Coordinates of N, CA and C in Angstrom, one line a residue:
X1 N 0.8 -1.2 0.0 CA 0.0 0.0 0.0 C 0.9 1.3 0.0
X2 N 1.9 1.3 1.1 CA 2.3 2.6 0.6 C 3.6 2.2 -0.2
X3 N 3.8 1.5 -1.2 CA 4.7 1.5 -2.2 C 3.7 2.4 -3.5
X4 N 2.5 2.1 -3.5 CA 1.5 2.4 -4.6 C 1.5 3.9 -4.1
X5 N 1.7 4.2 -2.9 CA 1.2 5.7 -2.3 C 2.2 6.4 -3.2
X6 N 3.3 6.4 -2.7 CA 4.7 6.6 -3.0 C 4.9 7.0 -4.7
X7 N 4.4 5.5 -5.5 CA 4.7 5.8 -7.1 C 3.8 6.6 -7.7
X8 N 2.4 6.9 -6.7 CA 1.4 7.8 -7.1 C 1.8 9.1 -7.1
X9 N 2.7 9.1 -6.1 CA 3.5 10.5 -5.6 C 4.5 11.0 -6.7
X10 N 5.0 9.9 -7.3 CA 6.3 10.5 -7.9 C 5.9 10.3 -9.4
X11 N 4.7 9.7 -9.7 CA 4.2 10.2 -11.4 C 3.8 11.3 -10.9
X12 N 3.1 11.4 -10.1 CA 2.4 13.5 -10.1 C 3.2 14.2 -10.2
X13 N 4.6 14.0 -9.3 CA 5.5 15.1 -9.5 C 6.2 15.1 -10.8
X14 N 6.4 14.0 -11.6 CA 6.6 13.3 -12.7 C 5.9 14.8 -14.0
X15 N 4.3 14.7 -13.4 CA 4.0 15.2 -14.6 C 4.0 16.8 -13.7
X16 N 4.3 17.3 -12.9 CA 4.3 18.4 -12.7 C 5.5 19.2 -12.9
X17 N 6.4 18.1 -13.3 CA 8.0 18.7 -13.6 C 7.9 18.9 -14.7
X18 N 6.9 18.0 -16.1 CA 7.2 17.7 -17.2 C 5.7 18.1 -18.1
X19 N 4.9 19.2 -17.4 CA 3.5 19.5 -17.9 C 3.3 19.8 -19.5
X20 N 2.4 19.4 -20.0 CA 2.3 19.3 -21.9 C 2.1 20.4 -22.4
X21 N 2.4 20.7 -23.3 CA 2.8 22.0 -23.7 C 2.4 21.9 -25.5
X22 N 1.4 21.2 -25.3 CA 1.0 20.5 -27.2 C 0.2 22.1 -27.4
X23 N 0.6 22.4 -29.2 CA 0.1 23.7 -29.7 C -0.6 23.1 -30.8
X24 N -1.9 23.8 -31.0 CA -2.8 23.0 -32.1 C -2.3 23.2 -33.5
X25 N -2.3 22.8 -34.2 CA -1.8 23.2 -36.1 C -2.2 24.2 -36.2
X26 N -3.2 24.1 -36.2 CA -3.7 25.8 -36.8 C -3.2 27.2 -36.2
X27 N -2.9 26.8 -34.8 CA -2.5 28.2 -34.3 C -0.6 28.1 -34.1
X28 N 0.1 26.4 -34.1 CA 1.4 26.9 -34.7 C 1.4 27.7 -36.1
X29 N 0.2 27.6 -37.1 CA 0.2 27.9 -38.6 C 0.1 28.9 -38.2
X30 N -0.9 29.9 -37.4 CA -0.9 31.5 -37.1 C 0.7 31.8 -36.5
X31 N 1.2 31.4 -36.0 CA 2.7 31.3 -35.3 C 3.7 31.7 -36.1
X32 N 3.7 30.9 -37.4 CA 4.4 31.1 -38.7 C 4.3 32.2 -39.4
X33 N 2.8 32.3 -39.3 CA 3.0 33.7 -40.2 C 3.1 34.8 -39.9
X34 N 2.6 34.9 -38.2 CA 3.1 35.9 -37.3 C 4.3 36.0 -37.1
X35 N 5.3 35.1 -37.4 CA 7.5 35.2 -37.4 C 7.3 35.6 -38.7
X36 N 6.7 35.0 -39.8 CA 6.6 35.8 -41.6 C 6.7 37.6 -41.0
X37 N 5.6 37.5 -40.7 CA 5.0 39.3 -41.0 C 6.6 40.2 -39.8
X38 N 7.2 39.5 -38.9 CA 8.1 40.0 -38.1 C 9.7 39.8 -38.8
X39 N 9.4 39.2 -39.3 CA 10.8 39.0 -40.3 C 11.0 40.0 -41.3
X40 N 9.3 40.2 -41.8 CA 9.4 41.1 -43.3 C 9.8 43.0 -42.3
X41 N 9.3 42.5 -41.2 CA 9.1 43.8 -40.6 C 11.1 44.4 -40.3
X42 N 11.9 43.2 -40.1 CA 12.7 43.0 -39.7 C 14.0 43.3 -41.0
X43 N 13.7 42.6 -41.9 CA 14.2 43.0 -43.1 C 14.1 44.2 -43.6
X44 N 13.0 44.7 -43.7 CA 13.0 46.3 -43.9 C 13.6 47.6 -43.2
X45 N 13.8 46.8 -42.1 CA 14.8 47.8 -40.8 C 15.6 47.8 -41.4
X46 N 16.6 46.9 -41.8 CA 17.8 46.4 -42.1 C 18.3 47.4 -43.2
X47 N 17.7 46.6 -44.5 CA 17.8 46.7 -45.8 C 17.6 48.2 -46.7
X48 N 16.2 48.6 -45.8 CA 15.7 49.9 -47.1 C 15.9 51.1 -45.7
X49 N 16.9 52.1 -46.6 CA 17.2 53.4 -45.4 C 15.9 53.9 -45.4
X50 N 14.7 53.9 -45.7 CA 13.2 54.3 -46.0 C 12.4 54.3 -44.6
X51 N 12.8 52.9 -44.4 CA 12.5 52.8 -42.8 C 12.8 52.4 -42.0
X52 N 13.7 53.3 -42.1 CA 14.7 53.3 -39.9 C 13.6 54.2 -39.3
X53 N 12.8 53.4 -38.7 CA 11.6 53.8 -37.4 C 12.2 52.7 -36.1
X54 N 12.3 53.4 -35.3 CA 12.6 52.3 -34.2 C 12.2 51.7 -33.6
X55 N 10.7 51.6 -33.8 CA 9.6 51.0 -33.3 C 9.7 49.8 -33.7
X56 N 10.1 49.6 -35.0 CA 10.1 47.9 -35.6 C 11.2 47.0 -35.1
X57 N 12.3 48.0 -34.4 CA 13.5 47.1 -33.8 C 12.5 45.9 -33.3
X58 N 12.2 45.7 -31.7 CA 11.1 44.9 -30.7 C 11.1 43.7 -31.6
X59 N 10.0 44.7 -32.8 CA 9.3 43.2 -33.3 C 10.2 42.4 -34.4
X60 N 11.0 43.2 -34.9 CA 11.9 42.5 -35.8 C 12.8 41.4 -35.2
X61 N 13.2 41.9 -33.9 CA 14.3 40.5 -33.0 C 13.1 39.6 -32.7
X62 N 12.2 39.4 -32.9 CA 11.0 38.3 -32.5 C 11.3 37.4 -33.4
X63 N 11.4 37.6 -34.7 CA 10.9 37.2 -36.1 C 12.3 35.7 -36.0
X64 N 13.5 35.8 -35.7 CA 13.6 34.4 -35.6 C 13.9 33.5 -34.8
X65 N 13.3 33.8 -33.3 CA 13.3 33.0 -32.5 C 11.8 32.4 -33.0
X66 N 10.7 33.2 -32.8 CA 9.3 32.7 -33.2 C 9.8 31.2 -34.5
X67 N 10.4 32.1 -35.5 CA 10.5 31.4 -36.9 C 11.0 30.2 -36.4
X68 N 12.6 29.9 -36.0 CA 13.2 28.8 -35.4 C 12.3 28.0 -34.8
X69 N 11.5 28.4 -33.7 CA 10.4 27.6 -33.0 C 9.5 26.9 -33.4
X70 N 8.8 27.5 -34.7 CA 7.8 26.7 -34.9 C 8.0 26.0 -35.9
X71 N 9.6 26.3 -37.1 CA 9.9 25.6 -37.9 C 10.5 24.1 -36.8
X72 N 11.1 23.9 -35.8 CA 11.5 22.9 -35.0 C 10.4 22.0 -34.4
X73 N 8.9 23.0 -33.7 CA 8.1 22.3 -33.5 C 7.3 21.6 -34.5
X74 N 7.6 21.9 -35.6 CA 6.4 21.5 -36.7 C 7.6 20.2 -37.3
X75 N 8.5 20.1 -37.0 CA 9.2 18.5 -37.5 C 9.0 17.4 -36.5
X76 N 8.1 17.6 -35.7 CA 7.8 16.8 -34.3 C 6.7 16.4 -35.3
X77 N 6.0 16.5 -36.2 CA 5.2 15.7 -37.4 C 5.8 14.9 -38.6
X78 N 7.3 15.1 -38.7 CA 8.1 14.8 -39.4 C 9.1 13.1 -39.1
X79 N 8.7 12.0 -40.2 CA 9.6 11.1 -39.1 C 10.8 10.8 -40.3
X80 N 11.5 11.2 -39.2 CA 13.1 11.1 -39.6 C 13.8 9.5 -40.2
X81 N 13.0 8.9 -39.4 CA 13.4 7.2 -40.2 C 13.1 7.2 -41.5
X82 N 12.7 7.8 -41.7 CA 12.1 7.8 -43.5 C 13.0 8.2 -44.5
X83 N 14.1 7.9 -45.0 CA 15.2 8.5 -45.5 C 15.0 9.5 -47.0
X84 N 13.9 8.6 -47.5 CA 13.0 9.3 -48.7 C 12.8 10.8 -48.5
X85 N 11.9 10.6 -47.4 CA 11.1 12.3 -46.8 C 12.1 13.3 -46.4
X86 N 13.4 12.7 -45.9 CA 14.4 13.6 -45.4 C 15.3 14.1 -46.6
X87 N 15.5 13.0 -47.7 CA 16.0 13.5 -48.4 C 15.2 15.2 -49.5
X88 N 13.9 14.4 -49.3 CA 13.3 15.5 -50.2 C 13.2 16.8 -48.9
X89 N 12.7 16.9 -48.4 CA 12.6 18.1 -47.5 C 14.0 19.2 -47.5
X90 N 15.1 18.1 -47.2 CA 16.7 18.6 -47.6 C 16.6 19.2 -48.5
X91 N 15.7 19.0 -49.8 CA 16.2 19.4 -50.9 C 15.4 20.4 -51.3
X92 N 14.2 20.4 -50.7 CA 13.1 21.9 -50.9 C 13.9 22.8 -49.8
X93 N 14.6 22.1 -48.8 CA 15.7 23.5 -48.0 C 16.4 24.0 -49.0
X94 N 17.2 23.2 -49.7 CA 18.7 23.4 -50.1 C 18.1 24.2 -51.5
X95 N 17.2 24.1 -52.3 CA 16.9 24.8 -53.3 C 16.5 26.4 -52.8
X96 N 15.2 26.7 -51.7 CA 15.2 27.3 -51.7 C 16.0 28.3 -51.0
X97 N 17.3 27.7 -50.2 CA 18.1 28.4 -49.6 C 19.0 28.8 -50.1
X98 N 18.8 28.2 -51.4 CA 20.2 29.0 -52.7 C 19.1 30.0 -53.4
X99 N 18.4 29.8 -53.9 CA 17.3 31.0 -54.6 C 17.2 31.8 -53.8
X100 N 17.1 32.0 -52.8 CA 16.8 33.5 -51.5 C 18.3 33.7 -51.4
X101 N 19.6 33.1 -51.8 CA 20.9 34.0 -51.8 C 21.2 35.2 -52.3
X102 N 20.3 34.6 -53.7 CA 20.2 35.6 -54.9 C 20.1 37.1 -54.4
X103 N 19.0 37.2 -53.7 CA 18.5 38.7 -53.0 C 19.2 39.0 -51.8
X104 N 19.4 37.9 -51.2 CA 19.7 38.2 -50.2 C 21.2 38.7 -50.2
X105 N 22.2 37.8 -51.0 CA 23.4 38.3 -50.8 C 23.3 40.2 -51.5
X106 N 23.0 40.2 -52.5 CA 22.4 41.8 -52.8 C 22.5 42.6 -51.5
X107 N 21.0 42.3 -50.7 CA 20.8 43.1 -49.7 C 21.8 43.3 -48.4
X108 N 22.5 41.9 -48.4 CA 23.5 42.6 -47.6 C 25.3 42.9 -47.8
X109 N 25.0 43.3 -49.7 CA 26.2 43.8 -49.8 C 26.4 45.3 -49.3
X110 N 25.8 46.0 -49.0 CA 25.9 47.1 -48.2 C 26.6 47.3 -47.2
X111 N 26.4 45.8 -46.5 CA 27.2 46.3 -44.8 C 28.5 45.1 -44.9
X112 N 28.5 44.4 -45.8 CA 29.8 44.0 -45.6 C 30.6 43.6 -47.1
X113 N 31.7 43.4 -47.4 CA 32.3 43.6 -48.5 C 31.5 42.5 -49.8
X114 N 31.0 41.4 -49.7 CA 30.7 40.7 -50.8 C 29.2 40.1 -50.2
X115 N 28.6 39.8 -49.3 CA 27.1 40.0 -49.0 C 27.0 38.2 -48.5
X116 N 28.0 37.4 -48.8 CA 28.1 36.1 -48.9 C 27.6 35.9 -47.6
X117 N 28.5 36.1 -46.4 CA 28.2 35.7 -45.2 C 27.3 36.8 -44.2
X118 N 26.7 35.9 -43.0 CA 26.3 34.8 -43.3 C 25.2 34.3 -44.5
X119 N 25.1 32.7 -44.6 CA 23.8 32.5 -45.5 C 22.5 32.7 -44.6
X120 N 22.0 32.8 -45.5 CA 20.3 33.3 -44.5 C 20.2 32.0 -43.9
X121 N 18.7 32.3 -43.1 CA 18.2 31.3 -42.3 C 17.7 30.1 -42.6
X122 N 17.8 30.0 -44.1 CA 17.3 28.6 -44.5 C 18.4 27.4 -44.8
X123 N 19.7 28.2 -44.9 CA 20.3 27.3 -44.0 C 20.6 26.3 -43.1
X124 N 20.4 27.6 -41.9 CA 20.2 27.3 -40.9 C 19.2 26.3 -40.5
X125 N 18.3 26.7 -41.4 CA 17.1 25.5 -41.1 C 17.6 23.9 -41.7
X126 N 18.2 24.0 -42.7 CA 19.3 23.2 -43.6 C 19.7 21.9 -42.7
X127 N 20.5 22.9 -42.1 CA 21.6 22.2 -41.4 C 20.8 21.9 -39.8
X128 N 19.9 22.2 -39.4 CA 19.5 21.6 -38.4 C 18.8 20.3 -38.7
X129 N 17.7 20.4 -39.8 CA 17.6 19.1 -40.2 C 17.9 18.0 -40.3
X130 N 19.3 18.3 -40.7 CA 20.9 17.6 -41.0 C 21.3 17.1 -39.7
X131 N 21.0 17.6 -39.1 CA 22.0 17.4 -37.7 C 20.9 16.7 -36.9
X132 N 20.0 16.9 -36.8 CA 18.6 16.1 -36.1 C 18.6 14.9 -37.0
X133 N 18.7 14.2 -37.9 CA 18.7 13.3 -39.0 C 20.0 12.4 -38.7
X134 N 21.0 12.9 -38.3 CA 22.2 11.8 -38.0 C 21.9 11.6 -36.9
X135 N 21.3 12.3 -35.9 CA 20.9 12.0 -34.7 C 20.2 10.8 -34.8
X136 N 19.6 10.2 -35.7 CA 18.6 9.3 -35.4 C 19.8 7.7 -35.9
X137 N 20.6 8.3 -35.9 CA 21.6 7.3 -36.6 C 21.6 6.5 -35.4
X138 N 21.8 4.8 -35.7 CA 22.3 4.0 -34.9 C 23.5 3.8 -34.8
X139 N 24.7 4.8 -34.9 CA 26.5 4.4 -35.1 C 26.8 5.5 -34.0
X140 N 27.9 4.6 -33.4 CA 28.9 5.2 -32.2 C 29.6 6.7 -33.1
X141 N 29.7 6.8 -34.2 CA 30.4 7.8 -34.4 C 29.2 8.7 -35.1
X142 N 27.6 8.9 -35.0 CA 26.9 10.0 -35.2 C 26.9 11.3 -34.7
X143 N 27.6 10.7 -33.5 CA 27.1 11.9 -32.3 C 29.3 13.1 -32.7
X144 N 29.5 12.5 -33.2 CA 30.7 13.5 -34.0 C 30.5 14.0 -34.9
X145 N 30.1 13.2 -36.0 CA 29.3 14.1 -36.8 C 28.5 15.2 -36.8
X146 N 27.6 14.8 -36.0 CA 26.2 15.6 -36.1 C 27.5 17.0 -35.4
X147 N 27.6 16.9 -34.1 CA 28.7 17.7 -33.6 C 30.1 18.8 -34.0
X148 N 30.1 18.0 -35.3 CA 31.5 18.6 -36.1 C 29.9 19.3 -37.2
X149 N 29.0 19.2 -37.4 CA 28.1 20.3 -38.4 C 27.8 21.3 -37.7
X150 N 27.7 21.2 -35.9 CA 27.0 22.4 -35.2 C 28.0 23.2 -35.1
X151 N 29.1 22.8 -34.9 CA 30.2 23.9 -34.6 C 30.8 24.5 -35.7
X152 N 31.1 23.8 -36.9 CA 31.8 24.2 -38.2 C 30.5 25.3 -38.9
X153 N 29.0 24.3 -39.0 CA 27.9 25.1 -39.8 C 27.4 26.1 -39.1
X154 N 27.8 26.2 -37.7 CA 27.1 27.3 -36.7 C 27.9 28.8 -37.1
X155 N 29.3 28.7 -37.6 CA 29.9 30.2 -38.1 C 29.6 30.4 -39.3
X156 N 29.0 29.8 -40.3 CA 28.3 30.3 -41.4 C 27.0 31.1 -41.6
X157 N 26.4 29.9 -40.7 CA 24.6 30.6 -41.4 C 24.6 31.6 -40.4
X158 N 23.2 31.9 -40.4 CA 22.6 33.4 -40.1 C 21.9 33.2 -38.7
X159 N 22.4 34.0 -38.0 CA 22.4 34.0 -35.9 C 23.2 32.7 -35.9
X160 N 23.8 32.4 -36.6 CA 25.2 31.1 -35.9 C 24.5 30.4 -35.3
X161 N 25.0 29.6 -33.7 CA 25.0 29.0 -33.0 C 23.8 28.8 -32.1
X162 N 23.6 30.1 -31.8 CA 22.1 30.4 -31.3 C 21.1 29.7 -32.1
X163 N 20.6 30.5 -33.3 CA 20.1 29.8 -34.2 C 20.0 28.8 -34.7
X164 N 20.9 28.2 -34.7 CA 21.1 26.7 -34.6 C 20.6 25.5 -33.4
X165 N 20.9 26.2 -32.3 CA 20.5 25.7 -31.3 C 19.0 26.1 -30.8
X166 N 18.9 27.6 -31.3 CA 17.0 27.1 -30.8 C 16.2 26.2 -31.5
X167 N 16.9 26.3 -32.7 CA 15.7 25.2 -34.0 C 16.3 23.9 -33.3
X168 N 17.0 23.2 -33.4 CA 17.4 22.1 -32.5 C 16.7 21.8 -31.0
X169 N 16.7 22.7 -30.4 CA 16.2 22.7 -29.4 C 14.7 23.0 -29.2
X170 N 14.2 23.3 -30.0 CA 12.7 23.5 -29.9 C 11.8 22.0 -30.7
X171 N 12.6 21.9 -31.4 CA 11.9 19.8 -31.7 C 12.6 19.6 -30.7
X172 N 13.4 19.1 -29.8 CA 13.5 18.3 -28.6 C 12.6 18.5 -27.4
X173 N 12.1 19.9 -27.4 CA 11.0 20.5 -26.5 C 9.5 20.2 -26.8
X174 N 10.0 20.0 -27.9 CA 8.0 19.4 -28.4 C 7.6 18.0 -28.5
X175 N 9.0 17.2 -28.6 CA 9.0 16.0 -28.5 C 9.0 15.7 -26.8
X176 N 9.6 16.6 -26.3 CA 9.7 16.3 -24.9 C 9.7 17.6 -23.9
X177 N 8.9 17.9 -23.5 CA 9.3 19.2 -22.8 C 9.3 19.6 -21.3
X178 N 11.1 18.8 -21.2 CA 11.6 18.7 -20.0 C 12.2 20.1 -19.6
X179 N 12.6 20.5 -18.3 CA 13.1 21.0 -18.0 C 14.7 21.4 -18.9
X180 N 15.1 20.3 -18.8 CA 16.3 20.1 -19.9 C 16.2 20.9 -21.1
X181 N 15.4 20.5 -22.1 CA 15.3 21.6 -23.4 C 14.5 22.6 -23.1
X182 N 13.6 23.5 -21.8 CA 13.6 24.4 -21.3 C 14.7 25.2 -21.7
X183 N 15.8 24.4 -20.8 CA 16.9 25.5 -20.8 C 18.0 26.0 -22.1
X184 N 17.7 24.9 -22.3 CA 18.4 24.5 -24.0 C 17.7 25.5 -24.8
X185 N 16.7 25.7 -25.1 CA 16.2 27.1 -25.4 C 16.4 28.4 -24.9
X186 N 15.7 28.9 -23.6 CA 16.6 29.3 -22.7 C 18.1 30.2 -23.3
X187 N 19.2 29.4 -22.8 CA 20.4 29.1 -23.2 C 20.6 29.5 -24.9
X188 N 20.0 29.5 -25.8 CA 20.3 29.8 -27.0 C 19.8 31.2 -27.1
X189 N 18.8 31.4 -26.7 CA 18.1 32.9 -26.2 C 19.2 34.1 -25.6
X190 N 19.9 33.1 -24.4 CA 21.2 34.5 -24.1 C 22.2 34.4 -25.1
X191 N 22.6 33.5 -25.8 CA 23.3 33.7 -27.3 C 23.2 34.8 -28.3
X192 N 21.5 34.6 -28.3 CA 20.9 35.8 -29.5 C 20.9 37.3 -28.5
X193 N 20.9 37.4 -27.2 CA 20.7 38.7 -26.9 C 21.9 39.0 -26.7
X194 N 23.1 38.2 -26.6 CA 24.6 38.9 -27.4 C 24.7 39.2 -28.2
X195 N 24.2 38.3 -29.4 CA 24.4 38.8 -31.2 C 23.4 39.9 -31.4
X196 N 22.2 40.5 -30.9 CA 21.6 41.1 -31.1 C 22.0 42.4 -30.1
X197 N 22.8 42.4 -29.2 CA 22.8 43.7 -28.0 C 21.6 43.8 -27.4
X198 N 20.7 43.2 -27.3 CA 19.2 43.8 -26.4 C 19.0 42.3 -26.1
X199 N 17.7 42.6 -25.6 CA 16.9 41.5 -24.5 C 15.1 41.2 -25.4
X200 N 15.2 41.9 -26.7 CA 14.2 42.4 -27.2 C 13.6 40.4 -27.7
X201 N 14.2 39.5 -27.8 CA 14.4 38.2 -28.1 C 13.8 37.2 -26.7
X202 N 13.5 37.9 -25.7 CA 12.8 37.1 -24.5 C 11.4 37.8 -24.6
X203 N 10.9 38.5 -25.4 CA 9.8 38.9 -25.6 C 8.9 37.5 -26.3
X204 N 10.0 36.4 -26.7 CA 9.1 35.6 -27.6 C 9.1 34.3 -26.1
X205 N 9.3 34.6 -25.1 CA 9.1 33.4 -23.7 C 7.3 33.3 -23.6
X206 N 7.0 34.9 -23.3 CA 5.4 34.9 -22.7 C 4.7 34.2 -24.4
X207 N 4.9 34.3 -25.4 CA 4.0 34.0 -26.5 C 4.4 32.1 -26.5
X208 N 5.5 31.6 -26.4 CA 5.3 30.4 -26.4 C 4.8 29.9 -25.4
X209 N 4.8 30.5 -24.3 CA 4.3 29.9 -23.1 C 2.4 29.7 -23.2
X210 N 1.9 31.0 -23.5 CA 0.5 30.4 -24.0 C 0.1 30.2 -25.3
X211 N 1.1 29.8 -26.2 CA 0.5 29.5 -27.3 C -0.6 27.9 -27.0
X212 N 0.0 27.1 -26.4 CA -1.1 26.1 -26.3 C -2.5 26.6 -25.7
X213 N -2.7 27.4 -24.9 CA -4.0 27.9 -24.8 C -4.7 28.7 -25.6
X214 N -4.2 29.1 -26.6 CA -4.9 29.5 -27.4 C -5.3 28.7 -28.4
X215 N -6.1 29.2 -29.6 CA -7.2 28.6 -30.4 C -7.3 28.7 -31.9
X216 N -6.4 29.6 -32.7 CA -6.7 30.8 -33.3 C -6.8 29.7 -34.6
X217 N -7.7 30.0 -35.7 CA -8.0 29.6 -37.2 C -7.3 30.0 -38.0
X218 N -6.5 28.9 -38.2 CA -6.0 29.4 -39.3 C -5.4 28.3 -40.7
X219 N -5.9 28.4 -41.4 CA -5.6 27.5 -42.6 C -4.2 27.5 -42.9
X220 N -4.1 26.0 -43.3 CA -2.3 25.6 -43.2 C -2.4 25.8 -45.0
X221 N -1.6 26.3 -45.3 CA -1.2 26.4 -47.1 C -0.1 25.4 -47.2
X222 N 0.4 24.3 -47.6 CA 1.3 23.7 -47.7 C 2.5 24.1 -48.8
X223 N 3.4 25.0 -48.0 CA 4.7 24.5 -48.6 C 4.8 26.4 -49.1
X224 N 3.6 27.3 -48.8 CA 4.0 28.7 -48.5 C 4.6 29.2 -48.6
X225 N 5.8 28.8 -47.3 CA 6.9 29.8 -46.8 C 8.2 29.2 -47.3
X226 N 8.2 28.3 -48.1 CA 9.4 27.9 -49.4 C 9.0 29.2 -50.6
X227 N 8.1 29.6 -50.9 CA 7.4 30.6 -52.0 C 7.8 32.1 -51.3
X228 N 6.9 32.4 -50.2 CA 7.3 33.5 -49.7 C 8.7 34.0 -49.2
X229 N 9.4 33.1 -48.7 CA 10.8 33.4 -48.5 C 12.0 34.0 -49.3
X230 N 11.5 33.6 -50.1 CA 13.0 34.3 -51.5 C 11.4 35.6 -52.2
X231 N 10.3 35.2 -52.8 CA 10.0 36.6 -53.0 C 10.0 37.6 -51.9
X232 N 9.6 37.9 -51.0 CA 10.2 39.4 -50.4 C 11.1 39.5 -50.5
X233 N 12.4 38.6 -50.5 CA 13.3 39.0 -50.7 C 14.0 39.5 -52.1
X234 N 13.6 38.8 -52.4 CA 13.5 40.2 -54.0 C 12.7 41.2 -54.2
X235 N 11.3 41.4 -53.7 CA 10.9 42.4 -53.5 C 11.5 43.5 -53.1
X236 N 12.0 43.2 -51.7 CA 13.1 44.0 -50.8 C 14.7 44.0 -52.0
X237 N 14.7 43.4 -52.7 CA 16.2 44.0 -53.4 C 16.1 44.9 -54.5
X238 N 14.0 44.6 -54.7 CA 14.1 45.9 -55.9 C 13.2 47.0 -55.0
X239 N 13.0 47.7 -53.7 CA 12.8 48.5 -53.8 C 14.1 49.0 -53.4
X240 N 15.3 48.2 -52.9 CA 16.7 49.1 -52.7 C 17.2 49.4 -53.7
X241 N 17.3 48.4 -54.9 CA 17.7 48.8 -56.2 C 17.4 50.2 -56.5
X242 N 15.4 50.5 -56.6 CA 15.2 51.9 -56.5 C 15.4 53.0 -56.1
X243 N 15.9 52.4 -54.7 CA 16.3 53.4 -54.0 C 17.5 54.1 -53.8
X244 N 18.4 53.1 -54.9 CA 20.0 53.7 -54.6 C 19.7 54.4 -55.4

């Protein structure tokens, strides 16, 4: 009797350490396009001298912690054993993360000599894939691999390390959301408020925290934000084109 007391005790604490945190499709899909519309907001700070308003800073540092998040939580639908599906998804990254170079290296030849580095965030998305994918490997020597991509591919792409680790770290939190990849998030979070100088990037804690309580409608378009991602970004390289 009290052995049953006891294990009744320590599943409760069990789930009160480890409470669910599931977000419905539709309102991760509102999620996406709410990091979309913070990114476009965010790129225009950047890119067009038209509008330096400093009100868009805030929401612009949102746009890829939000992005990283829900692109990470939305592969928690995704099964990695499938070598087929990994390879094709790899390859709607890898295409569209060379087509958005086009504009993007453009837009940021301005601030630094040839616009190359880093590559944008699809990349990033790239290579986390990559790295979550060998993860599922059954070989003693995966865990170097995957390893030698986060550290070598983390000084290329776009928010480095950080970015790399919250998209990594946010499918580990949706698959499991322990205290552990709490902080693992967390922890990538004070990365970006180094690379960024502000704290404007912990603004995106209160929105994940009740995104599961909320509800919102919103129709999933499959395959969207492979489309929208490189056009603004040419949009944005021809209204600087105009503007020089």
């Amino acid at each position: 009797m009290g052995r049953i007391i006891i294990d009744n005790i320590m599943i409760r604490l069990h789930q009160r350490a480890m409470p669910d945190h599931s977000i419905k499709s539709e309102t991760l899909e509102a999620l996406k396009w709410l990091a979309f519309f913070f990114m476009a907001i965010d790129h225009l700070y950047r890119f067009i001298p038209l509008t330096q308003l400093e009100f868009m800073l805030p929401l612009g540092r949102l746009a890829m912690p939000l992005f990283a998040f829900t692109f990470g939580y939305s592969l928690t639908n995704f099964t990695f054993k499938n070598a087929q599906s990994v390879r094709m998804l790899l390859f709607r990254l890898l295409i569209t993360a060379l087509i958005s170079s086009i504009p993007y290296i453009y837009l940021q030849s301005s601030s630094n000599a040839f616009g190359i580095w880093p590559l944008n965030i699809i990349f990033t998305f790239f290579l986390a894939v990559l790295i979550l994918y060998i993860n599922t490997w059954k070989k003693i020597y995966s865990i170097f691999i995957a390893a030698a991509l986060f550290i070598i591919g983390g000084m290329v792409v776009e928010y480095f390390w950080a970015g790399l680790l919250l998209t990594i770290s946010s499918y580990y939190f949706a698959k499991r959301p322990n205290w552990k990849n709490i902080l693992l998030i967390v922890f990538s979070l004070t990365l970006l408020i180094d690379l960024n100088g502000n704290f404007y990037a912990l603004l995106f804690l209160p929105i994940v925290y009740f995104a599961p309580y909320l509800n919102v409608k919103c129709r999933r378009v499959k395959h969207i934000f492979y489309l929208l991602y490189p056009l603004h970004l040419f949009l944005l390289s021809g209204l600087k084109f105009l503007n020089n």
